[in-house]
PDB file of C-alpha atoms in Angstrom:
ATOM      1  CA  MET A   4     -20.434 -75.931   2.484  1.00  0.00           C
ATOM      2  CA  PHE A   5     -22.319 -74.914   5.612  1.00  0.00           C
ATOM      3  CA  PHE A   6     -23.687 -72.050   5.814  1.00  0.00           C
ATOM      4  CA  SER A   7     -25.018 -71.311   9.793  1.00  0.00           C
ATOM      5  CA  GLU A   8     -28.365 -69.595  10.316  1.00  0.00           C
ATOM      6  CA  HIS A   9     -27.691 -68.127  13.548  1.00  0.00           C
ATOM      7  CA  PRO A  10     -26.467 -65.031  12.580  1.00  0.00           C
ATOM      8  CA  GLN A  11     -23.124 -64.333  14.523  1.00  0.00           C
ATOM      9  CA  LYS A  12     -22.516 -61.836  17.883  1.00  0.00           C
ATOM     10  CA  VAL A  13     -21.389 -57.983  17.018  1.00  0.00           C
ATOM     11  CA  SER A  14     -19.475 -56.802  19.601  1.00  0.00           C
ATOM     12  CA  GLU A  15     -21.045 -53.932  20.146  1.00  0.00           C
ATOM     13  CA  ARG A  16     -17.621 -52.235  21.625  1.00  0.00           C
ATOM     14  CA  PRO A  17     -16.263 -49.858  19.732  1.00  0.00           C
ATOM     15  CA  PHE A  18     -13.031 -50.527  17.610  1.00  0.00           C
ATOM     16  CA  PRO A  19      -9.950 -48.693  20.134  1.00  0.00           C
ATOM     17  CA  LEU A  20      -9.610 -47.587  16.605  1.00  0.00           C
ATOM     18  CA  GLU A  21      -7.825 -43.897  18.367  1.00  0.00           C
ATOM     19  CA  SER A  22      -5.047 -45.666  20.557  1.00  0.00           C
ATOM     20  CA  HIS A  23      -3.375 -46.873  17.120  1.00  0.00           C
ATOM     21  CA  LEU A  24      -3.518 -43.735  15.428  1.00  0.00           C
ATOM     22  CA  MET A  25      -0.684 -41.078  15.417  1.00  0.00           C
ATOM     23  CA  PRO A  26      -2.077 -38.088  17.925  1.00  0.00           C
ATOM     24  CA  GLN A  27      -3.395 -34.890  15.923  1.00  0.00           C
ATOM     25  CA  VAL A  28      -1.181 -32.250  15.274  1.00  0.00           C
ATOM     26  CA  PRO A  29      -2.574 -28.670  14.903  1.00  0.00           C
ATOM     27  CA  ARG A  30      -0.344 -27.603  11.593  1.00  0.00           C
ATOM     28  CA  SER A  31       0.194 -23.321  11.624  1.00  0.00           C
ATOM     29  CA  ASN A  32       1.713 -21.462   9.443  1.00  0.00           C
ATOM     30  CA  TYR A  33       3.315 -17.242   9.720  1.00  0.00           C
ATOM     31  CA  PHE A  34       0.348 -17.089   6.843  1.00  0.00           C
ATOM     32  CA  HIS A  35      -2.242 -18.942   8.681  1.00  0.00           C
ATOM     33  CA  PHE A  36      -1.661 -17.385  11.835  1.00  0.00           C
ATOM     34  CA  GLN A  37      -2.051 -13.054   9.787  1.00  0.00           C
ATOM     35  CA  GLU A  38      -4.853 -14.966   8.076  1.00  0.00           C
ATOM     36  CA  GLU A  39      -6.504 -15.325  11.640  1.00  0.00           C
ATOM     37  CA  LYS A  40      -5.522 -12.382  13.336  1.00  0.00           C
ATOM     38  CA  GLN A  41      -7.673 -10.523  10.397  1.00  0.00           C
ATOM     39  CA  ARG A  42     -10.612 -12.379  10.961  1.00  0.00           C
ATOM     40  CA  LEU A  43     -10.172 -11.905  14.183  1.00  0.00           C
ATOM     41  CA  GLN A  44     -10.141  -7.824  13.676  1.00  0.00           C
ATOM     42  CA  LEU A  45     -13.235  -8.741  10.529  1.00  0.00           C
ATOM     43  CA  LYS A  46     -11.655  -7.046   8.522  1.00  0.00           C
ATOM     44  CA  LYS A  47     -12.204  -7.867   4.551  1.00  0.00           C
ATOM     45  CA  PHE A  48      -8.364  -7.245   3.078  1.00  0.00           C
ATOM     46  CA  LEU A  49      -4.867  -6.282   4.423  1.00  0.00           C
ATOM     47  CA  LEU A  50      -4.139  -2.936   5.056  1.00  0.00           C
ATOM     48  CA  HIS A  51      -1.438  -0.822   3.533  1.00  0.00           C
ATOM     49  CA  ARG A  52      -0.007   3.367   3.264  1.00  0.00           C
ATOM     50  CA  LEU A  53       1.479   4.388   0.363  1.00  0.00           C
ATOM     51  CA  PHE A  54       3.254   8.070   0.816  1.00  0.00           C
ATOM     52  CA  LEU A  55       3.777   9.344  -2.990  1.00  0.00           C
ATOM     53  CA  VAL A  56       5.889  12.818  -4.406  1.00  0.00           C
ATOM     54  CA  ALA A  57       5.720  14.041  -7.135  1.00  0.00           C
ATOM     55  CA  LYS A  58       6.197  17.001  -9.565  1.00  0.00           C
ATOM     56  CA  ILE A  59       3.098  18.470 -11.389  1.00  0.00           C
ATOM     57  CA  THR A  60       2.655  21.331 -14.453  1.00  0.00           C
ATOM     58  CA  ALA A  61       2.832  25.151 -13.040  1.00  0.00           C
ATOM     59  CA  ASN A  62      -1.274  25.212 -14.787  1.00  0.00           C
ATOM     60  CA  ILE A  63      -2.290  22.778 -12.907  1.00  0.00           C
ATOM     61  CA  GLU A  64      -5.200  23.511 -10.423  1.00  0.00           C
ATOM     62  CA  LYS A  65      -6.526  21.480  -7.503  1.00  0.00           C
ATOM     63  CA  LYS A  66      -9.669  20.734  -8.274  1.00  0.00           C
ATOM     64  CA  ASP A  67      -8.109  19.480 -12.048  1.00  0.00           C
ATOM     65  CA  LEU A  68      -6.061  16.728  -9.405  1.00  0.00           C
ATOM     66  CA  ALA A  69      -9.249  16.144  -6.757  1.00  0.00           C
ATOM     67  CA  HIS A  70     -11.252  15.260  -9.680  1.00  0.00           C
ATOM     68  CA  TYR A  71      -8.992  13.420 -11.870  1.00  0.00           C
ATOM     69  CA  TYR A  72      -7.170  10.817  -8.036  1.00  0.00           C
ATOM     70  CA  GLU A  73     -11.432  11.190  -7.548  1.00  0.00           C
ATOM     71  CA  GLN A  74     -12.309   9.280 -10.715  1.00  0.00           C
ATOM     72  CA  VAL A  75      -9.438   6.715 -10.117  1.00  0.00           C
ATOM     73  CA  PHE A  76     -10.995   6.168  -7.104  1.00  0.00           C
ATOM     74  CA  GLN A  77     -14.768   5.644  -8.382  1.00  0.00           C
ATOM     75  CA  SER A  78     -13.599   3.225 -10.837  1.00  0.00           C
ATOM     76  CA  ILE A  79     -11.242   0.827  -9.180  1.00  0.00           C
ATOM     77  CA  LEU A  80     -14.143   0.191  -6.442  1.00  0.00           C
ATOM     78  CA  LYS A  81     -16.409  -0.598  -8.978  1.00  0.00           C
ATOM     79  CA  HIS A  82     -14.216  -3.536  -8.875  1.00  0.00           C
ATOM     80  CA  HIS A  83     -13.448  -3.943  -5.006  1.00  0.00           C
ATOM     81  CA  LEU A  84     -16.500  -3.013  -3.019  1.00  0.00           C
ATOM     82  CA  GLY A  85     -16.009  -1.827   0.220  1.00  0.00           C
ATOM     83  CA  GLU A  86     -11.795  -0.960  -0.528  1.00  0.00           C
ATOM     84  CA  ALA A  87     -12.324   2.180   0.191  1.00  0.00           C
ATOM     85  CA  VAL A  88      -9.457   4.778  -0.537  1.00  0.00           C
ATOM     86  CA  THR A  89      -8.297   6.957   2.728  1.00  0.00           C
ATOM     87  CA  GLY A  90      -5.663  10.037   2.624  1.00  0.00           C
ATOM     88  CA  VAL A  91      -4.182  13.461   1.860  1.00  0.00           C
ATOM     89  CA  LEU A  92      -2.783  15.359  -1.134  1.00  0.00           C
ATOM     90  CA  LEU A  93      -0.748  17.629  -0.491  1.00  0.00           C
ATOM     91  CA  VAL A  94      -0.661  20.209  -2.987  1.00  0.00           C
ATOM     92  CA  TYR A  95       2.302  22.610  -3.233  1.00  0.00           C
ATOM     93  CA  PRO A  96       3.152  25.397  -6.154  1.00  0.00           C
ATOM     94  CA  THR A  97       5.352  23.105  -7.954  1.00  0.00           C
ATOM     95  CA  TYR A  98       4.946  19.459  -6.075  1.00  0.00           C
ATOM     96  CA  ILE A  99       2.246  17.252  -4.866  1.00  0.00           C
ATOM     97  CA  LEU A 100       2.625  14.800  -1.339  1.00  0.00           C
ATOM     98  CA  HIS A 101       0.220  11.889  -2.088  1.00  0.00           C
ATOM     99  CA  ILE A 102      -0.606   9.509   0.990  1.00  0.00           C
ATOM    100  CA  LEU A 103      -2.998   6.278   0.090  1.00  0.00           C
ATOM    101  CA  GLU A 104      -4.100   3.773   2.060  1.00  0.00           C
ATOM    102  CA  SER A 105      -6.047   1.168   1.018  1.00  0.00           C
ATOM    103  CA  SER A 106      -5.243  -2.868   0.567  1.00  0.00           C
ATOM    104  CA  SER A 107      -3.291  -3.241  -2.313  1.00  0.00           C
ATOM    105  CA  GLY A 108      -4.928  -4.192  -5.186  1.00  0.00           C
ATOM    106  CA  THR A 109      -7.089  -1.336  -4.975  1.00  0.00           C
ATOM    107  CA  LEU A 110      -3.155   0.741  -5.188  1.00  0.00           C
ATOM    108  CA  TYR A 111      -1.180  -0.412  -7.554  1.00  0.00           C
ATOM    109  CA  ARG A 112      -4.350  -0.032  -9.722  1.00  0.00           C
ATOM    110  CA  ILE A 113      -4.395   3.673  -8.688  1.00  0.00           C
ATOM    111  CA  LEU A 114      -0.323   3.304  -9.399  1.00  0.00           C
ATOM    112  CA  SER A 115      -1.007   1.097 -13.284  1.00  0.00           C
ATOM    113  CA  ASP A 116      -3.164   4.005 -14.056  1.00  0.00           C
ATOM    114  CA  TYR A 117      -0.560   7.390 -13.459  1.00  0.00           C
ATOM    115  CA  VAL A 118       2.028   4.741 -15.003  1.00  0.00           C
ATOM    116  CA  ASP A 119      -0.560   4.213 -18.715  1.00  0.00           C
ATOM    117  CA  HIS A 120      -0.901   8.238 -18.599  1.00  0.00           C
ATOM    118  CA  GLU A 121       2.737   8.900 -18.004  1.00  0.00           C
ATOM    119  CA  THR A 122       3.455   6.233 -21.651  1.00  0.00           C
ATOM    120  CA  LYS A 123       0.306   7.660 -23.384  1.00  0.00           C
ATOM    121  CA  GLU A 124       0.597  11.357 -22.818  1.00  0.00           C
ATOM    122  CA  ARG A 125       3.820  13.103 -24.128  1.00  0.00           C
ATOM    123  CA  GLU A 126       3.401  16.409 -21.050  1.00  0.00           C
ATOM    124  CA  TYR A 127       1.075  14.713 -18.818  1.00  0.00           C
ATOM    125  CA  PHE A 128      -0.165  17.253 -14.883  1.00  0.00           C
ATOM    126  CA  ILE A 129       1.430  14.253 -13.214  1.00  0.00           C
ATOM    127  CA  GLN A 130       4.976  13.573 -13.546  1.00  0.00           C
ATOM    128  CA  GLY A 131       8.172  11.714 -12.321  1.00  0.00           C
ATOM    129  CA  MET A 132       6.803  10.475  -9.521  1.00  0.00           C
ATOM    130  CA  LYS A 133       9.000   8.293  -6.506  1.00  0.00           C
ATOM    131  CA  ILE A 134       6.976   5.762  -4.542  1.00  0.00           C
ATOM    132  CA  ILE A 135       9.226   6.799  -0.443  1.00  0.00           C
ATOM    133  CA  VAL A 136       7.978   3.989   1.276  1.00  0.00           C
ATOM    134  CA  MET A 137       4.994   1.371   1.255  1.00  0.00           C
ATOM    135  CA  SER A 138       3.774  -0.110   4.311  1.00  0.00           C
ATOM    136  CA  HIS A 139       2.749  -2.698   4.733  1.00  0.00           C
ATOM    137  CA  ASN A 140      -0.199  -4.725   6.694  1.00  0.00           C
ATOM    138  CA  ILE A 141      -0.372  -0.947   8.968  1.00  0.00           C
ATOM    139  CA  PRO A 142      -3.170  -2.570  12.092  1.00  0.00           C
ATOM    140  CA  THR A 143      -5.566   0.472  11.299  1.00  0.00           C
ATOM    141  CA  ARG A 144      -6.716   4.100   9.311  1.00  0.00           C
ATOM    142  CA  ILE A 145      -4.987   7.214  10.308  1.00  0.00           C
ATOM    143  CA  PHE A 146      -6.804   9.226   7.686  1.00  0.00           C
ATOM    144  CA  MET A 147     -10.414   9.254   7.568  1.00  0.00           C
ATOM    145  CA  GLN A 148     -10.857   9.917   4.480  1.00  0.00           C
ATOM    146  CA  TRP A 149      -9.190  11.176   1.346  1.00  0.00           C
ATOM    147  CA  GLN A 150      -8.866  14.863   1.801  1.00  0.00           C
ATOM    148  CA  VAL A 151      -7.033  18.099  -0.658  1.00  0.00           C
ATOM    149  CA  SER A 152      -5.621  20.982   0.733  1.00  0.00           C
ATOM    150  CA  THR A 153      -3.140  23.288  -1.397  1.00  0.00           C
ATOM    151  CA  ILE A 154      -0.839  24.030   0.113  1.00  0.00           C
ATOM    152  CA  LYS A 155      -0.584  28.120  -1.444  1.00  0.00           C
ATOM    153  CA  VAL A 156       1.722  30.241   0.740  1.00  0.00           C
ATOM    154  CA  PRO A 157       4.794  29.045   0.251  1.00  0.00           C
ATOM    155  CA  VAL A 158       7.172  29.383   3.098  1.00  0.00           C
ATOM    156  CA  MET A 159      10.693  30.452   2.790  1.00  0.00           C
ATOM    157  CA  TYR A 160      13.677  28.913   4.583  1.00  0.00           C
ATOM    158  CA  LEU A 161      17.135  29.934   5.015  1.00  0.00           C
ATOM    159  CA  ASP A 162      18.667  27.414   4.831  1.00  0.00           C
ATOM    160  CA  ASP A 163      18.335  24.189   2.281  1.00  0.00           C
ATOM    161  CA  VAL A 164      18.264  21.433   4.730  1.00  0.00           C
ATOM    162  CA  THR A 165      19.238  18.632   1.942  1.00  0.00           C
ATOM    163  CA  GLN A 166      21.935  20.136   1.757  1.00  0.00           C
ATOM    164  CA  SER A 167      23.245  19.440   4.823  1.00  0.00           C
ATOM    165  CA  GLN A 168      21.935  16.454   5.382  1.00  0.00           C
ATOM    166  CA  SER A 169      22.451  13.152   4.464  1.00  0.00           C
ATOM    167  CA  LEU A 170      19.019  10.700   2.401  1.00  0.00           C
ATOM    168  CA  GLU A 171      18.534   9.289   5.548  1.00  0.00           C
ATOM    169  CA  GLU A 172      18.168  12.114   8.077  1.00  0.00           C
ATOM    170  CA  VAL A 173      15.908  13.613   5.316  1.00  0.00           C
ATOM    171  CA  ILE A 174      13.840  10.359   5.270  1.00  0.00           C
ATOM    172  CA  THR A 175      13.857  10.676   8.850  1.00  0.00           C
ATOM    173  CA  GLU A 176      12.052  14.676   9.116  1.00  0.00           C
ATOM    174  CA  PHE A 177       9.288  13.483   5.984  1.00  0.00           C
ATOM    175  CA  LEU A 178       8.466  10.427   8.126  1.00  0.00           C
ATOM    176  CA  THR A 179       7.875  12.390  11.423  1.00  0.00           C
ATOM    177  CA  GLN A 180       6.608  14.882   9.446  1.00  0.00           C
ATOM    178  CA  THR A 181       3.492  13.320   8.129  1.00  0.00           C
ATOM    179  CA  HIS A 182       2.604  11.297  11.166  1.00  0.00           C
ATOM    180  CA  LYS A 183       2.713  14.159  13.571  1.00  0.00           C
ATOM    181  CA  LEU A 184       0.005  16.442  10.554  1.00  0.00           C
ATOM    182  CA  ALA A 185      -1.066  12.432   9.427  1.00  0.00           C
ATOM    183  CA  LEU A 186      -1.771  12.664  13.882  1.00  0.00           C
ATOM    184  CA  TYR A 187      -3.233  16.377  13.536  1.00  0.00           C
ATOM    185  CA  LEU A 188      -6.094  15.685  11.018  1.00  0.00           C
ATOM    186  CA  PHE A 189      -6.926  12.477  13.312  1.00  0.00           C
ATOM    187  CA  LYS A 190      -7.644  14.186  15.280  1.00  0.00           C
ATOM    188  CA  THR A 191      -9.097  17.939  14.110  1.00  0.00           C
ATOM    189  CA  VAL A 192     -11.256  16.205  10.867  1.00  0.00           C
ATOM    190  CA  LYS A 193     -14.337  15.092  11.590  1.00  0.00           C
ATOM    191  CA  VAL A 194     -15.695  12.661   9.284  1.00  0.00           C
ATOM    192  CA  SER A 195     -17.573  13.578   5.534  1.00  0.00           C
ATOM    193  CA  SER A 196     -15.662  17.340   6.451  1.00  0.00           C
ATOM    194  CA  LYS A 197     -14.468  18.984   3.007  1.00  0.00           C
ATOM    195  CA  GLY A 198     -10.689  18.357   5.052  1.00  0.00           C
ATOM    196  CA  PRO A 199      -8.635  20.651   6.418  1.00  0.00           C
ATOM    197  CA  GLY A 200      -9.613  23.338   3.351  1.00  0.00           C
ATOM    198  CA  ASP A 201      -6.505  25.120   1.973  1.00  0.00           C
ATOM    199  CA  ASN A 202      -5.715  26.752   5.518  1.00  0.00           C
ATOM    200  CA  LEU A 203      -3.105  24.840   6.548  1.00  0.00           C
ATOM    201  CA  HIS A 204      -0.460  26.714   5.857  1.00  0.00           C
ATOM    202  CA  GLN A 205      -2.146  29.066   8.602  1.00  0.00           C
ATOM    203  CA  VAL A 206      -3.374  26.996  11.440  1.00  0.00           C
ATOM    204  CA  ALA A 207      -0.620  24.272  10.756  1.00  0.00           C
ATOM    205  CA  PRO A 208       2.883  25.120   9.523  1.00  0.00           C
ATOM    206  CA  GLU A 209       5.010  23.307  11.772  1.00  0.00           C
ATOM    207  CA  LEU A 210       3.747  19.928  10.116  1.00  0.00           C
ATOM    208  CA  LEU A 211       3.973  21.092   6.763  1.00  0.00           C
ATOM    209  CA  LEU A 212       7.732  19.925   5.307  1.00  0.00           C
ATOM    210  CA  PRO A 213       9.428  22.588   2.944  1.00  0.00           C
ATOM    211  CA  GLU A 214       8.739  22.071  -1.081  1.00  0.00           C
ATOM    212  CA  GLN A 215      12.243  21.511  -1.123  1.00  0.00           C
ATOM    213  CA  ILE A 216      11.990  18.076   0.705  1.00  0.00           C
ATOM    214  CA  ILE A 217       9.758  16.519  -1.208  1.00  0.00           C
ATOM    215  CA  LYS A 218      11.336  18.060  -4.948  1.00  0.00           C
ATOM    216  CA  TYR A 219      14.617  16.836  -3.646  1.00  0.00           C
ATOM    217  CA  LEU A 220      13.144  12.896  -2.627  1.00  0.00           C
ATOM    218  CA  CYS A 221      11.207  13.432  -6.668  1.00  0.00           C
ATOM    219  CA  LYS A 222      15.196  14.254  -7.868  1.00  0.00           C
ATOM    220  CA  SER A 223      16.303  10.616  -5.736  1.00  0.00           C
ATOM    221  CA  GLU A 224      17.391   8.689  -7.426  1.00  0.00           C
ATOM    222  CA  GLU A 225      17.617   6.534  -4.645  1.00  0.00           C
ATOM    223  CA  PHE A 226      13.566   5.673  -4.740  1.00  0.00           C
ATOM    224  CA  MET A 227      11.566   3.685  -7.218  1.00  0.00           C
ATOM    225  CA  ASP A 228       9.145   4.983 -10.157  1.00  0.00           C
ATOM    226  CA  PRO A 229       5.698   3.353 -10.501  1.00  0.00           C
ATOM    227  CA  LYS A 230       6.617   1.292 -13.744  1.00  0.00           C
ATOM    228  CA  THR A 231       9.149  -0.040 -12.339  1.00  0.00           C
ATOM    229  CA  PHE A 232       7.777  -0.611  -8.670  1.00  0.00           C
ATOM    230  CA  LEU A 233       5.213  -2.642 -10.568  1.00  0.00           C
ATOM    231  CA  ASP A 234       7.161  -4.731 -13.006  1.00  0.00           C
ATOM    232  CA  MET A 235       9.386  -5.645 -10.119  1.00  0.00           C
ATOM    233  CA  TYR A 236       5.791  -6.316  -8.774  1.00  0.00           C
ATOM    234  CA  ASN A 237       4.730  -9.154 -11.680  1.00  0.00           C
ATOM    235  CA  LYS A 238       7.328  -9.760 -11.558  1.00  0.00           C
ATOM    236  CA  PRO A 239       7.865 -14.224 -11.126  1.00  0.00           C
ATOM    237  CA  ILE A 240       9.157 -15.349  -7.673  1.00  0.00           C
ATOM    238  CA  HIS A 241       9.842 -18.194  -9.239  1.00  0.00           C
ATOM    239  CA  VAL A 242      12.337 -18.352 -12.258  1.00  0.00           C
ATOM    240  CA  ILE A 243      13.694 -21.219 -14.045  1.00  0.00           C
ATOM    241  CA  LEU A 244      17.628 -22.115 -14.535  1.00  0.00           C
ATOM    242  CA  ASP A 245      18.306 -22.733 -18.035  1.00  0.00           C
ATOM    243  CA  SER A 246      20.168 -26.024 -16.281  1.00  0.00           C
ATOM    244  CA  GLU A 247      16.355 -27.362 -15.010  1.00  0.00           C
ATOM    245  CA  VAL A 248      15.036 -27.215 -18.956  1.00  0.00           C
ATOM    246  CA  VAL A 249      17.964 -29.149 -19.898  1.00  0.00           C
ATOM    247  CA  TRP A 250      17.648 -32.800 -20.055  1.00  0.00           C
ATOM    248  CA  PRO A 251      19.015 -34.871 -19.027  1.00  0.00           C
ATOM    249  CA  ALA A 252      20.021 -32.573 -15.848  1.00  0.00           C
ATOM    250  CA  PRO A 253      23.532 -31.618 -15.225  1.00  0.00           C
ATOM    251  CA  SER A 254      25.199 -33.694 -13.375  1.00  0.00           C
ATOM    252  CA  GLN A 255      26.992 -31.762  -9.509  1.00  0.00           C
ATOM    253  CA  PHE A 256      29.794 -32.662  -7.655  1.00  0.00           C
TER     254      PHE A 256
END
């Protein structure tokens, strides 16, 4: 066997590997697009807005409702750091309108806490809650903090609009009025202040929804209660059919 004592010269020119490879086309999808969009906006989580209505017991006070929700928010914040809750809770004589802004995980925990109380307590002070709207991936917050306001004086109306309007018209009025109210609070309420107080019915009565509309929406069967909503949310997306677990698989013609 013969071995050469002189090593062969190796060409220093790089092997034209790139010319034999297919061009690398960047692949992406809608999820990556949204992820990048959120990263550029320096957001730590997707922001959602939840609209709730519910009936309250006659003897409940504003401070009790505020204390309950503040405890829930603080408990959730221990597990979801940085995911603060903003919004407004309007306390009418027998009903409430609650708008919340936060991450999906925080909002679902708030709903879960209500469902737990409703299941365990026969006469819970918040009853018959309905989810009117849940807006996903909103660009920014309207509310700078979470605030509570009591609508002390019930306003008298000559006619009940819920009797003459369709559900779509009532929902349109609901969303229009709540949006106007949110913009008003955004412009007038300063950060770290105590909020609008209990005189909204005096300073901006035209922005407040009649309690009869909240009552109408709360009793409507078109909207989900929190338990149904959470059951649907936790339900698996991929459902295995019976034909998929049978062996051998049946032939399809």
